[in-house]
XYZ file of C-alpha atoms in Angstrom:
352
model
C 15.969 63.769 -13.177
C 18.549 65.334 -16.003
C 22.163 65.525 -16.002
C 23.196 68.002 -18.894
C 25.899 69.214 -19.730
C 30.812 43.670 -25.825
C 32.382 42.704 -28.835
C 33.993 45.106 -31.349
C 34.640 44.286 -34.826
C 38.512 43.845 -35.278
C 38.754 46.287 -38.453
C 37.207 49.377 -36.385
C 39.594 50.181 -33.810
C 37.361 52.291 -31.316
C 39.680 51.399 -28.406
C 41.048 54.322 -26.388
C 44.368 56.003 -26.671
C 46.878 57.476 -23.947
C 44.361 56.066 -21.500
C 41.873 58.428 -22.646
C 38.377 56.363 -23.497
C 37.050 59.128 -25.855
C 40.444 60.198 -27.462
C 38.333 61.386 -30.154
C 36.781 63.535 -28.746
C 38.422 67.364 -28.507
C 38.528 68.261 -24.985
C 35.155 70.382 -24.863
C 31.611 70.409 -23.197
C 30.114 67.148 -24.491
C 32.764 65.454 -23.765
C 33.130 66.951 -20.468
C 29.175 66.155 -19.903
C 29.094 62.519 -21.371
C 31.922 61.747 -18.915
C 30.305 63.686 -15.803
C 27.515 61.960 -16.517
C 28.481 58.492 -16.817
C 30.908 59.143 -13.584
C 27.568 60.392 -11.453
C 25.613 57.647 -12.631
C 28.162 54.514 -12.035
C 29.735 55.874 -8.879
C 28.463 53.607 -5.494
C 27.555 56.109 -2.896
C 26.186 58.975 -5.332
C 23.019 60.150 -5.020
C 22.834 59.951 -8.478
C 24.076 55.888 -9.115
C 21.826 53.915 -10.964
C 21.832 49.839 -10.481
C 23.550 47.977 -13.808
C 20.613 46.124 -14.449
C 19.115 50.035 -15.174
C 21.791 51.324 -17.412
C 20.247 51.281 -20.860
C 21.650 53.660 -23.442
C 19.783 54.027 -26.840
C 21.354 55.047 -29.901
C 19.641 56.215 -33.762
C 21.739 54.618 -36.381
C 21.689 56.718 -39.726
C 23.343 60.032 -39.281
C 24.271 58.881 -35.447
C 26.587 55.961 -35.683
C 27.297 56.403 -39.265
C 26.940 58.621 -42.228
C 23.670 58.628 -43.712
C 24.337 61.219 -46.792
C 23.067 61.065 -49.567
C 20.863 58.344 -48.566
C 20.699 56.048 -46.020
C 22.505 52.885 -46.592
C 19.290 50.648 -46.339
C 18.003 52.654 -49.274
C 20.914 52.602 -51.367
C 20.063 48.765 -50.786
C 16.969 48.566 -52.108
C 17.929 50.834 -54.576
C 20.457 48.654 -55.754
C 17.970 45.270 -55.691
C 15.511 47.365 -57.274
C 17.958 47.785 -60.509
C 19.107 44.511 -60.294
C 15.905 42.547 -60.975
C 14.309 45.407 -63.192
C 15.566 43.875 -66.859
C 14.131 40.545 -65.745
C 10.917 41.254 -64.048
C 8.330 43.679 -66.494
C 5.911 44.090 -63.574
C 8.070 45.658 -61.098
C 9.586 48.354 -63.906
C 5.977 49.416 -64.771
C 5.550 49.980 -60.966
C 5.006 54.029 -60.660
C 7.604 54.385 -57.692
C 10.039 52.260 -59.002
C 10.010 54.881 -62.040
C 10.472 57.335 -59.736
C 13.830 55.770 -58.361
C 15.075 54.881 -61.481
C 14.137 58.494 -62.595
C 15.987 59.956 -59.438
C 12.765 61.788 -58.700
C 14.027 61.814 -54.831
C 11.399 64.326 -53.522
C 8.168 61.498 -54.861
C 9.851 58.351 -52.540
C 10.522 61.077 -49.691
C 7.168 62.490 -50.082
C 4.678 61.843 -47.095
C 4.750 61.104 -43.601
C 6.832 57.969 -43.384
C 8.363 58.666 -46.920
C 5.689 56.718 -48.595
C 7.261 56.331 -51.849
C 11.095 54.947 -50.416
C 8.988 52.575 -47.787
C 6.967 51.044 -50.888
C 10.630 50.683 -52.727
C 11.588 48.687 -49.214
C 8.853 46.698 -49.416
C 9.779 45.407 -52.752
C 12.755 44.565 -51.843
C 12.534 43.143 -48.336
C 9.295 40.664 -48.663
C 8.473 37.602 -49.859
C 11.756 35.832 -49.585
C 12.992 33.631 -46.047
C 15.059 35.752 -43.422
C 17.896 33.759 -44.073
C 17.791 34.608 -48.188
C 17.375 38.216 -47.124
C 20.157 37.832 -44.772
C 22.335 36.825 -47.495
C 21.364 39.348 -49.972
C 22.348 41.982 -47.558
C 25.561 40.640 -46.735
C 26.790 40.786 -50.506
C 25.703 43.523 -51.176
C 27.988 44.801 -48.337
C 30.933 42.910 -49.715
C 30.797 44.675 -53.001
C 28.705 48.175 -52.448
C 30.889 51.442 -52.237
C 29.431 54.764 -50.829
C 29.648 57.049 -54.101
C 31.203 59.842 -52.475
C 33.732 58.117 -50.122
C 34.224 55.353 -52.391
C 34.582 53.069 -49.025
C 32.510 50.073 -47.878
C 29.694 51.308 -46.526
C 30.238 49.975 -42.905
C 33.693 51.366 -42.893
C 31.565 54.750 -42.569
C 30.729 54.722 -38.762
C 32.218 57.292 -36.399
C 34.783 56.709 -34.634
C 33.860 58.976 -31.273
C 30.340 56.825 -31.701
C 32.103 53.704 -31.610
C 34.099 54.946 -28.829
C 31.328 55.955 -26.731
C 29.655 52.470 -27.493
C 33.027 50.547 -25.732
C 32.984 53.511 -22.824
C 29.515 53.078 -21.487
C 29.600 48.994 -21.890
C 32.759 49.413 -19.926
C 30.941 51.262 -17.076
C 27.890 48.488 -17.076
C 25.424 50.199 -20.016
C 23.350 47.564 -22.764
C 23.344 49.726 -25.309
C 20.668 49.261 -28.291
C 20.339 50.476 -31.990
C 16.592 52.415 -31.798
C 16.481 53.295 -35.760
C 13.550 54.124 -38.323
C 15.851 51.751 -40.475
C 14.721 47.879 -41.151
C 15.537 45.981 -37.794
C 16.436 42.479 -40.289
C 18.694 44.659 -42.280
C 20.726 46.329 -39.621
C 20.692 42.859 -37.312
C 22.609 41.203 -40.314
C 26.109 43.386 -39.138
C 25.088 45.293 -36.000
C 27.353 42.862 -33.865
C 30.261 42.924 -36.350
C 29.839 46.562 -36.955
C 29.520 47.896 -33.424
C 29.175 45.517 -30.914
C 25.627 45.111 -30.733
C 24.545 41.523 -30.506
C 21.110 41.376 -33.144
C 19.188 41.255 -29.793
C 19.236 45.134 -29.518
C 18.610 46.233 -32.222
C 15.177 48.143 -32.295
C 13.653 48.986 -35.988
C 11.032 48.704 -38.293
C 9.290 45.367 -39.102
C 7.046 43.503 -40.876
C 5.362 40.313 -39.786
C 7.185 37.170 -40.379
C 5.104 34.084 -41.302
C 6.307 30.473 -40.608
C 6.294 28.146 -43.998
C 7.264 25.175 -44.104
C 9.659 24.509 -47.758
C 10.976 21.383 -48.829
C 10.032 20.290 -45.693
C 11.900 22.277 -43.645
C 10.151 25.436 -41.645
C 11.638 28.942 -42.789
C 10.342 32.207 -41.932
C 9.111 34.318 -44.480
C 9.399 38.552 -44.367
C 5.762 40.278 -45.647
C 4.402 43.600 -45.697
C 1.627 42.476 -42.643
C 1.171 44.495 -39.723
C 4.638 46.955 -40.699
C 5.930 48.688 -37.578
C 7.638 52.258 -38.225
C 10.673 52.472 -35.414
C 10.623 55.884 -36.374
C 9.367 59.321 -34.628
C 6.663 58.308 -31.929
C 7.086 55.054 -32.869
C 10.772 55.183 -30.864
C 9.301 55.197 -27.647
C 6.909 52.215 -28.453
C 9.495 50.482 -29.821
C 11.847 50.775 -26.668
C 8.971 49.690 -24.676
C 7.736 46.969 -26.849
C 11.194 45.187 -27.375
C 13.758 46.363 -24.370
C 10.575 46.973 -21.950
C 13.100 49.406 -19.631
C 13.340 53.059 -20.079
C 16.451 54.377 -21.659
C 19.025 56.504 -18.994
C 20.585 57.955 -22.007
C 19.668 58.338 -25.388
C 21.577 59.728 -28.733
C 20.126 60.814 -31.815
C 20.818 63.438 -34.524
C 17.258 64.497 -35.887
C 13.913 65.100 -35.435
C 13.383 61.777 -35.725
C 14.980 61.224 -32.634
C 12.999 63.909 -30.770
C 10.649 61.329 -29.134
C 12.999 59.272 -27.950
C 15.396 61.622 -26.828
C 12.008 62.790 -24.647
C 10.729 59.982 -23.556
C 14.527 59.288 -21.765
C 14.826 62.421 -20.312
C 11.607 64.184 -19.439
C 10.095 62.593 -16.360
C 12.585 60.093 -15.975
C 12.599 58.913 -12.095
C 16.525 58.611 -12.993
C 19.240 60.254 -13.904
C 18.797 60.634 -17.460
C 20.812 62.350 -20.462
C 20.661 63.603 -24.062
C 22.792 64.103 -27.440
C 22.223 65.471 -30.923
C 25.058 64.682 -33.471
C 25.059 67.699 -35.546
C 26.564 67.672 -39.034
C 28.388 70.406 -39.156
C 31.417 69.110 -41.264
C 31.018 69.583 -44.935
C 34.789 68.689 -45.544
C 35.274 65.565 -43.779
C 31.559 64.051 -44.043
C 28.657 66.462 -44.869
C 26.925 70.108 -43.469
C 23.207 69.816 -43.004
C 20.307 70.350 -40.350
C 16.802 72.353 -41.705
C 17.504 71.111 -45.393
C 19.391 67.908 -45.256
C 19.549 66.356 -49.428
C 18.185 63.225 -47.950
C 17.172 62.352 -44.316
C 18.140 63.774 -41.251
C 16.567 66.856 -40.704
C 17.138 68.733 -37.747
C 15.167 71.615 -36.532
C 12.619 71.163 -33.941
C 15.057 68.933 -31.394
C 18.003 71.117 -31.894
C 15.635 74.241 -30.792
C 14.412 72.086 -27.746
C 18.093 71.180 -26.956
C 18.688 74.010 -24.696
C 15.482 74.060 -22.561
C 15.481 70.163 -22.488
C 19.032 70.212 -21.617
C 20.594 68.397 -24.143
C 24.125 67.725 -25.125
C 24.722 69.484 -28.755
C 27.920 67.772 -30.470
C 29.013 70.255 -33.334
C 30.841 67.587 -35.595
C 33.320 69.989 -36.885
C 34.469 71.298 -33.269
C 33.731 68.146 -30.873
C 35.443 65.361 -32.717
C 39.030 65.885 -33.764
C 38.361 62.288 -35.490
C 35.651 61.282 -37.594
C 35.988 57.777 -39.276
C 36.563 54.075 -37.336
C 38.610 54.114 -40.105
C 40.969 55.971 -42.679
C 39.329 58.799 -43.712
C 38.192 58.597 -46.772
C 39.189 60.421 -49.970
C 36.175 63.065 -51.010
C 37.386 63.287 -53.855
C 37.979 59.380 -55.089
C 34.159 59.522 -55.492
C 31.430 61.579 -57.789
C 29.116 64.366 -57.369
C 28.715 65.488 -53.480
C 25.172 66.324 -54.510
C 22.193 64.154 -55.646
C 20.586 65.837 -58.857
C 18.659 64.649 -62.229
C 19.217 60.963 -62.694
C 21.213 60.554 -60.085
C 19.995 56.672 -59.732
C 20.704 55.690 -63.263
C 24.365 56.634 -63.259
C 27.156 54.476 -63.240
C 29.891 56.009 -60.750
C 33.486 54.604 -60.620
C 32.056 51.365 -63.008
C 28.724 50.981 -60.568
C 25.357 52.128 -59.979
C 24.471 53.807 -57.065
């Protein structure tokens, strides 16, 4: 059945205004049917109330909760890494694909089902060292890494009608979970900081961990065995494999998402309900759907979105508020478009 139409990081302030729980949010239909919604579903004696224990919401993370333009964040990781150990390791600059991102040749890492090319860069990048060095790597390169365009950390780039929604449906009795096509060890390392969302819930792709044993002491080591894509089809599986309850509600902002966002709502014994974030706001953040300059495209699920009943956000119209934060300065960083050797160039004294 379809109805359409816990602890927040102190920098983002996602609380409500004026008493109203999605102040960011302009006063029109999605926020009219993520309200009308949540009301039916929480409310003891509606025929539509679903037990707390039931209330699972599942959310994408790239493009959903925060930008993902020009490249998702976990790339511009590895991307980083990649450059980092280059000068000192011959092997891995001889390696065809790590020519290719040095090169900026986007289109070869993005080339292939499960964007062969950037998944091989990820690999590099994200085996073959313990969890906890992995951890660690990830969390400076947070401390120091800058979004090129925004010229902001990149977790101070999550939405702040997101983030909202996040503290309005725990409020009313939802877990909520990350579901992402992104690296479930990267996004674990700040998910609880970042948004609320204790390591626990967060759904992504994975490799096998192996248990060593190093100076005596047993560590868990990331490899490339038996890798998991979150991502697509592999949404569904993922929710069932790792939360084992079917989602009630389910946000996304891509095809990517398209699974997911059917497998919640399309026989679903409950009350179930939908959203696609569209970027639709080339001023404050970026404009894209059928030809995104990165991930994130959008074509298929936004043409299902009516006859699925769906919940559209148009970025530009729905939010009156974009960032968790102050909104960044466009024009503190460089080019708004990702062209020739893109990679290789330094921007405001560092690589991207």
């Amino acid at each position: 059945v379809q109805l359409s139409a816990q602890v927040a990081d102190s920098r983002h302030d996602a609380q409500p205004t004026d008493h109203d729980p999605l102040s960011s949010w302009n006063d029109t239909a999605p926020k009219h049917a993520v309200i009308a919604f949540v009301e039916k579903v929480t409310s003891k004696g509606s025929e539509y109330f679903v037990p707390e224990p039931e209330r699972i919401a599942v959310f994408d993370n790239a493009g959903t909760l925060w930008t993902e333009a020009p490249i998702p964040f976990q790339a511009a990781f590895a991307l980083d890494e990649i450059k980092r150990r280059v000068p000192e390791e011959p092997d891995l600059a001889a390696d065809p694909m790590v020519q290719a991102a040095l090169a900026g040749d986007l289109g070869k890492l993005l080339a292939g089902k499960h964007h062969d090319g950037l998944m091989h860069i990820l690999a590099l990048t994200h085996a073959g060292i313990t969890t906890d060095e992995f951890d660690a790597r990830v969390r400076n390169w947070l401390a120091t890494a800058k979004h090129p365009r925004f010229q902001k950390a990149y977790t101070d780039l999550t939405y702040q009608p997101m983030q909202q929604l996040l503290h309005y449906l725990r409020a009313h009795g939802f877990k909520t979970f990350i579901v992402s096509g992104g690296g479930a060890d990267f996004m674990r390392v700040w998910s609880e900081r970042v948004y609320g969302i204790p390591p626990e819930n967060v759904v992504g792709s994975t490799g096998q961990a192996k248990l060593e044993f190093r100076d005596g002491v047993p560590v868990l080591a990331k490899t490339l065995g038996n890798l998991f894509v979150d991502d697509k089809e592999g949404k569904p599986v993922g929710i069932h494999q790792f939360i084992g309850r079917r989602p009630i509600a389910c946000f996304g902002n891509s095809d990517g998402d398209q699974a997911m966002l059917e497998y919640t709502t399309i026989g679903n014994p409950r009350p179930s309900f939908g959203l696609i974030v569209h970027h639709t706001d080339a001023e404050r953040e970026y404009a894209y759907d059928a030809n995104p300059k990165g991930s994130g495209k959008l074509t298929t699920a936004l043409e299902a979105a009516p006859q699925q009943g769906w919940t559209v956000v148009d970025m530009k119209k729905d939010w009156n508020q974009l960032w968790s934060r102050s909104p960044p300065d466009p024009s503190a960083g460089a080019t708004r478009t990702i062209v020739g050797k893109w990679l290789a160039e330094r921007i405001e004294g560092r690589a991207v």
